[in-house]
PDB file of C-alpha atoms in Angstrom:
ATOM      1  CA  MET A   1      95.874 130.261  87.111  1.00 53.00           C
ATOM      2  CA  SER A   2      99.047 129.872  85.075  1.00 65.00           C
ATOM      3  CA  ALA A   3     101.361 132.483  83.607  1.00 71.00           C
ATOM      4  CA  ALA A   4     100.269 131.332  80.145  1.00 68.00           C
ATOM      5  CA  ASP A   5      96.640 132.107  81.006  1.00 69.00           C
ATOM      6  CA  ILE A   6      97.541 135.610  82.142  1.00 76.00           C
ATOM      7  CA  ALA A   7      99.673 136.156  79.049  1.00 75.00           C
ATOM      8  CA  GLY A   8      96.771 135.077  76.822  1.00 73.00           C
ATOM      9  CA  ILE A   9      94.389 137.528  78.498  1.00 77.00           C
ATOM     10  CA  LEU A  10      96.893 140.395  78.257  1.00 82.00           C
ATOM     11  CA  GLU A  11      97.495 139.665  74.588  1.00 80.00           C
ATOM     12  CA  LYS A  12      93.781 139.802  73.803  1.00 74.00           C
ATOM     13  CA  SER A  13      93.450 142.999  75.851  1.00 82.00           C
ATOM     14  CA  LYS A  14      96.174 144.634  73.748  1.00 84.00           C
ATOM     15  CA  GLU A  15      94.404 143.490  70.575  1.00 81.00           C
ATOM     16  CA  LEU A  16      91.155 144.999  71.879  1.00 80.00           C
ATOM     17  CA  ASP A  17      92.867 148.334  72.591  1.00 83.00           C
ATOM     18  CA  GLN A  18      94.376 148.353  69.097  1.00 85.00           C
ATOM     19  CA  LEU A  19      90.985 147.639  67.519  1.00 80.00           C
ATOM     20  CA  ARG A  20      89.435 150.540  69.409  1.00 83.00           C
ATOM     21  CA  LYS A  21      92.219 152.891  68.304  1.00 84.00           C
ATOM     22  CA  GLU A  22      91.722 151.819  64.673  1.00 83.00           C
ATOM     23  CA  GLN A  23      87.963 152.307  65.019  1.00 81.00           C
ATOM     24  CA  GLU A  24      88.492 155.832  66.377  1.00 84.00           C
ATOM     25  CA  GLU A  25      90.685 156.661  63.363  1.00 85.00           C
ATOM     26  CA  VAL A  26      88.091 155.311  60.934  1.00 81.00           C
ATOM     27  CA  LEU A  27      85.340 157.282  62.693  1.00 86.00           C
ATOM     28  CA  ILE A  28      87.348 160.496  62.288  1.00 89.00           C
ATOM     29  CA  GLU A  29      87.720 159.825  58.544  1.00 86.00           C
ATOM     30  CA  ILE A  30      83.988 159.052  58.233  1.00 86.00           C
ATOM     31  CA  ASN A  31      83.101 162.346  59.934  1.00 84.00           C
ATOM     32  CA  LYS A  32      85.442 164.193  57.559  1.00 83.00           C
ATOM     33  CA  MET A  33      83.684 162.617  54.566  1.00 80.00           C
ATOM     34  CA  HIS A  34      80.265 163.499  56.011  1.00 85.00           C
ATOM     35  CA  LYS A  35      81.274 167.155  56.394  1.00 80.00           C
ATOM     36  CA  LYS A  36      82.677 167.198  52.869  1.00 78.00           C
ATOM     37  CA  LEU A  37      79.471 165.795  51.362  1.00 79.00           C
ATOM     38  CA  GLN A  38      77.279 168.122  53.426  1.00 78.00           C
ATOM     39  CA  THR A  39      79.156 171.272  52.405  1.00 80.00           C
ATOM     40  CA  THR A  40      79.797 170.316  48.760  1.00 80.00           C
ATOM     41  CA  PRO A  41      77.267 167.608  47.753  1.00 76.00           C
ATOM     42  CA  GLU A  42      77.816 168.418  44.077  1.00 76.00           C
ATOM     43  CA  VAL A  43      81.327 166.953  44.243  1.00 74.00           C
ATOM     44  CA  VAL A  44      79.976 163.419  43.694  1.00 70.00           C
ATOM     45  CA  GLU A  45      78.754 164.446  40.239  1.00 75.00           C
ATOM     46  CA  LYS A  46      82.245 165.359  39.040  1.00 78.00           C
ATOM     47  CA  PRO A  47      83.885 162.833  36.703  1.00 80.00           C
ATOM     48  CA  GLY A  48      86.365 160.622  38.499  1.00 78.00           C
ATOM     49  CA  ASP A  49      85.191 161.558  42.000  1.00 79.00           C
ATOM     50  CA  ASN A  50      85.375 158.591  44.375  1.00 82.00           C
ATOM     51  CA  SER A  51      83.905 160.165  47.510  1.00 79.00           C
ATOM     52  CA  LEU A  52      81.001 157.727  47.805  1.00 83.00           C
ATOM     53  CA  SER A  53      83.227 154.721  47.167  1.00 79.00           C
ATOM     54  CA  LYS A  54      85.667 155.930  49.794  1.00 83.00           C
ATOM     55  CA  LEU A  55      82.839 156.463  52.290  1.00 82.00           C
ATOM     56  CA  LYS A  56      81.497 152.975  51.595  1.00 83.00           C
ATOM     57  CA  ASN A  57      84.943 151.453  52.151  1.00 81.00           C
ATOM     58  CA  LEU A  58      85.269 153.342  55.435  1.00 83.00           C
ATOM     59  CA  TYR A  59      81.934 151.971  56.638  1.00 83.00           C
ATOM     60  CA  VAL A  60      82.921 148.450  55.595  1.00 81.00           C
ATOM     61  CA  HIS A  61      86.174 148.834  57.538  1.00 79.00           C
ATOM     62  CA  ALA A  62      84.308 150.224  60.575  1.00 80.00           C
ATOM     63  CA  LYS A  63      81.868 147.309  60.469  1.00 81.00           C
ATOM     64  CA  ASP A  64      84.749 144.843  60.262  1.00 77.00           C
ATOM     65  CA  ARG A  65      86.522 146.464  63.238  1.00 75.00           C
ATOM     66  CA  SER A  66      83.284 146.469  65.280  1.00 78.00           C
ATOM     67  CA  GLU A  67      82.604 142.816  64.585  1.00 77.00           C
ATOM     68  CA  ARG A  68      86.205 141.929  65.416  1.00 79.00           C
ATOM     69  CA  GLU A  69      85.954 143.939  68.639  1.00 79.00           C
ATOM     70  CA  VAL A  70      82.842 142.017  69.675  1.00 80.00           C
ATOM     71  CA  SER A  71      84.576 138.727  68.856  1.00 75.00           C
ATOM     72  CA  VAL A  72      87.682 139.567  70.908  1.00 73.00           C
ATOM     73  CA  SER A  73      85.544 140.855  73.812  1.00 78.00           C
ATOM     74  CA  ASN A  74      83.552 137.631  73.876  1.00 73.00           C
ATOM     75  CA  LEU A  75      86.762 135.602  73.812  1.00 75.00           C
ATOM     76  CA  LEU A  76      88.151 137.597  76.747  1.00 70.00           C
ATOM     77  CA  LEU A  77      84.953 137.010  78.713  1.00 75.00           C
ATOM     78  CA  SER A  78      85.168 133.292  78.033  1.00 70.00           C
ATOM     79  CA  GLN A  79      88.795 133.188  79.188  1.00 66.00           C
ATOM     80  CA  LEU A  80      87.957 135.060  82.394  1.00 73.00           C
ATOM     81  CA  ASP A  81      84.900 132.892  83.104  1.00 68.00           C
ATOM     82  CA  ALA A  82      87.046 129.773  82.746  1.00 67.00           C
ATOM     83  CA  LEU A  83      89.548 131.087  85.312  1.00 66.00           C
ATOM     84  CA  LEU A  84      87.059 132.314  87.929  1.00 66.00           C
ATOM     85  CA  PRO A  85      86.450 129.887  90.842  1.00 60.00           C
ATOM     86  CA  SER A  86      83.017 128.299  91.014  1.00 51.00           C
ATOM     87  CA  GLY A  87      82.748 128.840  94.825  1.00 46.00           C
ATOM     88  CA  PRO A  88      81.898 126.425  97.681  1.00 46.00           C
ATOM     89  CA  SER A  89      78.429 125.320  98.734  1.00 44.00           C
ATOM     90  CA  GLY A  90      76.442 126.846 101.602  1.00 43.00           C
ATOM     91  CA  GLN A  91      76.308 130.461 102.771  1.00 41.00           C
ATOM     92  CA  PRO A  92      79.309 131.745 100.773  1.00 42.00           C
ATOM     93  CA  ARG A  93      77.669 130.422  97.606  1.00 38.00           C
ATOM     94  CA  ARG A  94      74.488 132.362  98.351  1.00 43.00           C
ATOM     95  CA  ARG A  95      76.515 135.550  98.618  1.00 40.00           C
ATOM     96  CA  MET A  96      78.105 134.822  95.242  1.00 40.00           C
ATOM     97  CA  GLU A  97      74.687 134.264  93.737  1.00 47.00           C
ATOM     98  CA  GLY A  98      73.688 137.686  94.989  1.00 49.00           C
ATOM     99  CA  ASN A  99      76.740 139.206  93.319  1.00 52.00           C
ATOM    100  CA  GLU A 100      75.923 137.293  90.159  1.00 51.00           C
ATOM    101  CA  GLN A 101      72.462 138.870  90.127  1.00 50.00           C
ATOM    102  CA  LYS A 102      74.091 142.285  90.406  1.00 44.00           C
ATOM    103  CA  ARG A 103      76.378 141.450  87.488  1.00 48.00           C
ATOM    104  CA  LYS A 104      73.377 140.361  85.438  1.00 46.00           C
ATOM    105  CA  ARG A 105      71.609 143.630  86.142  1.00 47.00           C
ATOM    106  CA  MET A 106      74.749 145.543  85.181  1.00 47.00           C
ATOM    107  CA  LYS A 107      75.351 143.539  81.996  1.00 45.00           C
ATOM    108  CA  PRO A 108      73.546 145.851  79.511  1.00 47.00           C
ATOM    109  CA  ASP A 109      75.527 148.894  80.677  1.00 45.00           C
ATOM    110  CA  SER A 110      78.770 146.905  80.610  1.00 45.00           C
ATOM    111  CA  ASP A 111      78.058 145.690  77.084  1.00 51.00           C
ATOM    112  CA  ILE A 112      77.345 149.228  75.911  1.00 49.00           C
ATOM    113  CA  SER A 113      80.577 150.531  77.459  1.00 53.00           C
ATOM    114  CA  ARG A 114      82.595 147.888  75.586  1.00 65.00           C
ATOM    115  CA  ILE A 115      81.321 148.765  72.105  1.00 73.00           C
ATOM    116  CA  SER A 116      83.126 151.214  69.868  1.00 78.00           C
ATOM    117  CA  PRO A 117      82.049 154.871  69.443  1.00 81.00           C
ATOM    118  CA  ALA A 118      81.060 154.172  65.829  1.00 80.00           C
ATOM    119  CA  MET A 119      78.792 151.283  66.825  1.00 83.00           C
ATOM    120  CA  ARG A 120      77.361 153.300  69.717  1.00 84.00           C
ATOM    121  CA  SER A 121      76.472 156.113  67.303  1.00 85.00           C
ATOM    122  CA  GLN A 122      74.877 153.602  64.949  1.00 85.00           C
ATOM    123  CA  LEU A 123      72.754 152.133  67.757  1.00 89.00           C
ATOM    124  CA  GLU A 124      71.613 155.608  68.813  1.00 90.00           C
ATOM    125  CA  ALA A 125      70.713 156.433  65.212  1.00 88.00           C
ATOM    126  CA  HIS A 126      68.646 153.247  64.930  1.00 90.00           C
ATOM    127  CA  ALA A 127      66.862 154.006  68.212  1.00 92.00           C
ATOM    128  CA  SER A 128      65.919 157.465  66.882  1.00 91.00           C
ATOM    129  CA  LEU A 129      64.002 155.840  63.993  1.00 93.00           C
ATOM    130  CA  LYS A 130      61.066 154.967  66.296  1.00 94.00           C
ATOM    131  CA  GLY A 131      57.792 156.022  64.666  1.00 94.00           C
ATOM    132  CA  GLU A 132      59.380 156.511  61.220  1.00 94.00           C
ATOM    133  CA  GLN A 133      58.873 154.553  58.031  1.00 95.00           C
ATOM    134  CA  VAL A 134      61.839 152.541  56.751  1.00 96.00           C
ATOM    135  CA  ALA A 135      62.574 149.942  54.084  1.00 96.00           C
ATOM    136  CA  ALA A 136      62.631 146.403  55.509  1.00 96.00           C
ATOM    137  CA  ARG A 137      63.657 143.045  54.059  1.00 93.00           C
ATOM    138  CA  VAL A 138      60.987 140.559  55.073  1.00 89.00           C
ATOM    139  CA  THR A 139      60.600 136.858  54.304  1.00 78.00           C
ATOM    140  CA  VAL A 140      56.840 136.416  54.054  1.00 65.00           C
ATOM    141  CA  THR A 141      56.718 132.728  53.082  1.00 60.00           C
ATOM    142  CA  GLN A 142      59.201 129.875  52.785  1.00 61.00           C
ATOM    143  CA  GLU A 143      58.570 129.848  49.034  1.00 61.00           C
ATOM    144  CA  ASP A 144      60.011 133.371  48.883  1.00 57.00           C
ATOM    145  CA  ALA A 145      63.035 132.588  51.077  1.00 59.00           C
ATOM    146  CA  ASP A 146      65.384 132.738  48.087  1.00 64.00           C
ATOM    147  CA  LYS A 147      64.204 136.251  47.160  1.00 73.00           C
ATOM    148  CA  ASP A 148      64.598 139.627  48.862  1.00 77.00           C
ATOM    149  CA  GLU A 149      61.156 141.064  49.615  1.00 90.00           C
ATOM    150  CA  TRP A 150      61.360 144.724  50.642  1.00 94.00           C
ATOM    151  CA  PHE A 151      58.412 146.649  52.122  1.00 94.00           C
ATOM    152  CA  VAL A 152      57.709 150.005  53.739  1.00 96.00           C
ATOM    153  CA  VAL A 153      57.206 149.422  57.484  1.00 96.00           C
ATOM    154  CA  LYS A 154      56.932 151.567  60.607  1.00 96.00           C
ATOM    155  CA  VAL A 155      59.536 151.237  63.373  1.00 96.00           C
ATOM    156  CA  MET A 156      57.860 150.457  66.702  1.00 96.00           C
ATOM    157  CA  HIS A 157      60.978 149.801  68.785  1.00 96.00           C
ATOM    158  CA  PHE A 158      64.717 149.152  68.543  1.00 95.00           C
ATOM    159  CA  ASP A 159      66.380 146.971  71.189  1.00 94.00           C
ATOM    160  CA  LYS A 160      70.000 148.074  71.683  1.00 91.00           C
ATOM    161  CA  ASP A 161      70.862 144.844  73.513  1.00 91.00           C
ATOM    162  CA  THR A 162      69.589 142.351  70.939  1.00 93.00           C
ATOM    163  CA  ARG A 163      70.106 144.884  68.102  1.00 92.00           C
ATOM    164  CA  GLU A 164      66.718 143.999  66.660  1.00 95.00           C
ATOM    165  CA  PHE A 165      63.973 146.177  65.227  1.00 96.00           C
ATOM    166  CA  GLU A 166      60.293 145.603  65.972  1.00 96.00           C
ATOM    167  CA  VAL A 167      58.406 146.892  62.945  1.00 96.00           C
ATOM    168  CA  LEU A 168      54.799 147.084  61.796  1.00 95.00           C
ATOM    169  CA  ASP A 169      53.619 146.446  58.249  1.00 92.00           C
ATOM    170  CA  GLU A 170      50.824 149.025  58.169  1.00 88.00           C
ATOM    171  CA  GLU A 171      49.378 147.553  54.982  1.00 84.00           C
ATOM    172  CA  PRO A 172      46.566 145.111  55.967  1.00 71.00           C
ATOM    173  CA  GLY A 173      47.269 141.477  55.068  1.00 64.00           C
ATOM    174  CA  ASP A 174      45.325 139.338  52.592  1.00 61.00           C
ATOM    175  CA  ASP A 175      41.853 138.077  53.403  1.00 50.00           C
ATOM    176  CA  GLU A 176      43.215 134.649  54.331  1.00 50.00           C
ATOM    177  CA  GLU A 177      45.450 136.373  56.898  1.00 57.00           C
ATOM    178  CA  GLY A 178      42.441 138.084  58.473  1.00 59.00           C
ATOM    179  CA  GLY A 179      43.275 141.493  56.999  1.00 66.00           C
ATOM    180  CA  VAL A 180      45.412 142.398  60.028  1.00 79.00           C
ATOM    181  CA  GLN A 181      48.606 144.410  60.184  1.00 84.00           C
ATOM    182  CA  ARG A 182      51.672 142.242  60.690  1.00 89.00           C
ATOM    183  CA  LYS A 183      54.585 142.778  63.089  1.00 92.00           C
ATOM    184  CA  TYR A 184      58.122 141.535  62.538  1.00 93.00           C
ATOM    185  CA  LYS A 185      61.374 141.414  64.498  1.00 94.00           C
ATOM    186  CA  LEU A 186      64.282 142.090  62.172  1.00 95.00           C
ATOM    187  CA  PRO A 187      68.073 142.487  62.474  1.00 94.00           C
ATOM    188  CA  MET A 188      69.824 145.766  61.681  1.00 93.00           C
ATOM    189  CA  SER A 189      70.977 144.365  58.341  1.00 91.00           C
ATOM    190  CA  ALA A 190      67.340 144.066  57.213  1.00 94.00           C
ATOM    191  CA  ILE A 191      66.548 147.769  57.670  1.00 95.00           C
ATOM    192  CA  ILE A 192      67.371 150.754  55.423  1.00 94.00           C
ATOM    193  CA  PRO A 193      66.294 154.239  56.607  1.00 94.00           C
ATOM    194  CA  PHE A 194      64.711 156.493  53.995  1.00 94.00           C
ATOM    195  CA  PRO A 195      66.092 159.990  53.335  1.00 91.00           C
ATOM    196  CA  LYS A 196      64.198 162.563  55.404  1.00 88.00           C
ATOM    197  CA  ARG A 197      61.623 164.442  53.349  1.00 87.00           C
ATOM    198  CA  ASN A 198      62.364 167.712  55.183  1.00 86.00           C
ATOM    199  CA  ASP A 199      66.145 167.222  55.082  1.00 82.00           C
ATOM    200  CA  PRO A 200      67.359 166.620  51.506  1.00 80.00           C
ATOM    201  CA  SER A 201      70.987 166.724  52.679  1.00 78.00           C
ATOM    202  CA  SER A 202      70.502 163.194  54.036  1.00 76.00           C
ATOM    203  CA  ALA A 203      69.726 161.887  50.531  1.00 83.00           C
ATOM    204  CA  ILE A 204      72.274 160.412  48.137  1.00 84.00           C
ATOM    205  CA  ASP A 205      72.233 161.974  44.672  1.00 86.00           C
ATOM    206  CA  PHE A 206      72.216 158.885  42.427  1.00 89.00           C
ATOM    207  CA  PRO A 207      73.658 159.392  38.918  1.00 89.00           C
ATOM    208  CA  THR A 208      72.108 158.205  35.657  1.00 91.00           C
ATOM    209  CA  GLY A 209      72.385 154.450  35.167  1.00 93.00           C
ATOM    210  CA  ARG A 210      72.782 153.678  38.888  1.00 93.00           C
ATOM    211  CA  PRO A 211      70.755 150.678  40.144  1.00 94.00           C
ATOM    212  CA  VAL A 212      68.691 151.585  43.225  1.00 95.00           C
ATOM    213  CA  LEU A 213      65.926 150.219  45.434  1.00 96.00           C
ATOM    214  CA  ALA A 214      62.728 152.250  45.225  1.00 96.00           C
ATOM    215  CA  VAL A 215      59.079 152.199  46.241  1.00 96.00           C
ATOM    216  CA  TYR A 216      56.952 151.225  43.237  1.00 96.00           C
ATOM    217  CA  PRO A 217      54.305 153.942  42.662  1.00 95.00           C
ATOM    218  CA  GLY A 218      50.966 153.205  44.302  1.00 94.00           C
ATOM    219  CA  THR A 219      52.359 150.408  46.510  1.00 95.00           C
ATOM    220  CA  THR A 220      54.326 149.891  49.729  1.00 94.00           C
ATOM    221  CA  ALA A 221      56.780 147.481  48.076  1.00 95.00           C
ATOM    222  CA  LEU A 222      60.323 148.273  46.936  1.00 95.00           C
ATOM    223  CA  TYR A 223      61.928 146.874  43.790  1.00 95.00           C
ATOM    224  CA  LYS A 224      65.191 147.197  41.939  1.00 95.00           C
ATOM    225  CA  ALA A 225      65.192 150.055  39.436  1.00 95.00           C
ATOM    226  CA  THR A 226      67.623 152.062  37.313  1.00 95.00           C
ATOM    227  CA  VAL A 227      67.976 155.852  37.463  1.00 94.00           C
ATOM    228  CA  VAL A 228      67.073 157.557  34.181  1.00 93.00           C
ATOM    229  CA  ASN A 229      67.335 161.233  35.164  1.00 85.00           C
ATOM    230  CA  GLY A 230      70.431 161.430  37.319  1.00 63.00           C
ATOM    231  CA  HIS A 231      71.219 165.107  36.804  1.00 65.00           C
ATOM    232  CA  ARG A 232      68.420 166.693  38.791  1.00 72.00           C
ATOM    233  CA  LYS A 233      68.622 170.410  39.573  1.00 79.00           C
ATOM    234  CA  ARG A 234      67.740 169.957  43.249  1.00 82.00           C
ATOM    235  CA  LYS A 235      67.955 167.075  45.679  1.00 78.00           C
ATOM    236  CA  THR A 236      64.218 167.434  46.308  1.00 81.00           C
ATOM    237  CA  ASP A 237      63.414 166.719  42.659  1.00 86.00           C
ATOM    238  CA  ASP A 238      61.717 163.425  41.864  1.00 89.00           C
ATOM    239  CA  TYR A 239      63.623 160.553  40.279  1.00 93.00           C
ATOM    240  CA  LEU A 240      62.701 159.102  36.923  1.00 94.00           C
ATOM    241  CA  LEU A 241      63.211 155.327  37.167  1.00 95.00           C
ATOM    242  CA  GLU A 242      62.886 152.180  35.112  1.00 95.00           C
ATOM    243  CA  PHE A 243      61.886 149.218  37.291  1.00 96.00           C
ATOM    244  CA  ASP A 244      63.171 145.738  36.489  1.00 92.00           C
ATOM    245  CA  ASP A 245      60.527 143.292  35.204  1.00 88.00           C
ATOM    246  CA  ASP A 246      58.132 146.199  34.576  1.00 91.00           C
ATOM    247  CA  GLU A 247      57.929 145.711  30.839  1.00 86.00           C
ATOM    248  CA  GLU A 248      54.948 147.099  28.915  1.00 83.00           C
ATOM    249  CA  ASP A 249      54.560 146.598  25.172  1.00 81.00           C
ATOM    250  CA  GLY A 250      58.164 145.484  24.861  1.00 82.00           C
ATOM    251  CA  SER A 251      59.738 148.411  26.725  1.00 87.00           C
ATOM    252  CA  LEU A 252      60.286 149.602  30.268  1.00 90.00           C
ATOM    253  CA  PRO A 253      58.090 152.574  31.213  1.00 93.00           C
ATOM    254  CA  GLN A 254      59.740 155.434  33.079  1.00 93.00           C
ATOM    255  CA  ARG A 255      58.081 156.079  36.432  1.00 95.00           C
ATOM    256  CA  THR A 256      58.361 159.062  38.771  1.00 94.00           C
ATOM    257  CA  VAL A 257      59.354 158.355  42.373  1.00 95.00           C
ATOM    258  CA  PRO A 258      59.933 160.942  45.173  1.00 93.00           C
ATOM    259  CA  PHE A 259      63.574 161.279  46.279  1.00 92.00           C
ATOM    260  CA  HIS A 260      62.688 160.191  49.835  1.00 93.00           C
ATOM    261  CA  LYS A 261      61.448 156.808  48.577  1.00 95.00           C
ATOM    262  CA  VAL A 262      64.724 155.860  46.835  1.00 95.00           C
ATOM    263  CA  VAL A 263      67.667 154.166  48.617  1.00 94.00           C
ATOM    264  CA  ALA A 264      70.910 152.466  47.628  1.00 93.00           C
ATOM    265  CA  LEU A 265      70.608 148.924  46.287  1.00 92.00           C
ATOM    266  CA  PRO A 266      71.905 146.476  48.937  1.00 89.00           C
ATOM    267  CA  GLU A 267      74.844 144.303  47.950  1.00 83.00           C
ATOM    268  CA  GLY A 268      73.822 140.835  46.776  1.00 77.00           C
ATOM    269  CA  HIS A 269      70.206 141.877  46.217  1.00 76.00           C
ATOM    270  CA  ARG A 270      68.027 139.041  44.920  1.00 73.00           C
ATOM    271  CA  GLN A 271      64.721 139.696  43.194  1.00 64.00           C
TER     272      GLN A 271
END
C-alpha cells in the first residue's frame, strides 16, 4: 500500500464529508420551505412568488448531492477492496470466508448508514406507501416504449436496498392476457404519490394554465391535462381540466377531477 493510495482514499473521504455537510444544509432549507407552505399555502398564488420553483431547485440539488454521495462511496469501496489482501489458502482462508459472510449480512445496515439524511427520509416515505394507490409509469408493450403510460396502481412492497417498488395493477387485463391483475417492479423515478384525500395540505395548488398529470374520469389511466379553474376556494375542491387529445366537436371538453387524483407533470413527459 503506497502513500499515494492512502492519499487518494483520504481525499475521497474528505469529499464524502463535504457532500454530507452540503446535503444537511439543503435538507434544512427544504424543511424551512415545507413549514412555510404548510402555514401559508396561499403564498404560492401571489404574483411573482417563486416558492415552488425554489423548492423544486432544492430537491434537484438534494438529488444531485445524494447521487454524488453514492458515487463517491462506491469509489471508496472499490479503492479499499483493491488494497485488501486476498488471504492465503487453507485454514486462515476459511476464517476469512466466515468474516466475509458476516460482512455480507451486515451490508444492508452499512449501506443505510452511509446514505444521507435526505435520502433516508425519502426511503422511509416510500416504504410508508405500502397499501396505497399511486401513479406509476409502466411500459406495457415494446410498441409503447417511446411513450409514457401512467396508471393507478397499488403499492405492495418497497425494497430499501434495491430501491424498487412492487406494485399491483388492480384493473384486470384484457381477455388475451387472461383477465388477471398484473404486478410490476418499478424504480423510484417511475412512482408519483397522490395527495392524501384526508390531508389536503399535502396537495399542490396548481394555478390556471398549469400542465398536470391527472386520472381521466371513469378510468385508472393518467394523461396530461391543463388546469382551467386554478383559483379554487379550498384545496379539497375539484379541478376543472382540459385533457390533451380529448377533442370533441372541435373543442376540448372541461372535465372535473378530484384534487387527490391530480399530480405535477413529470419533466420530459411523453404522450
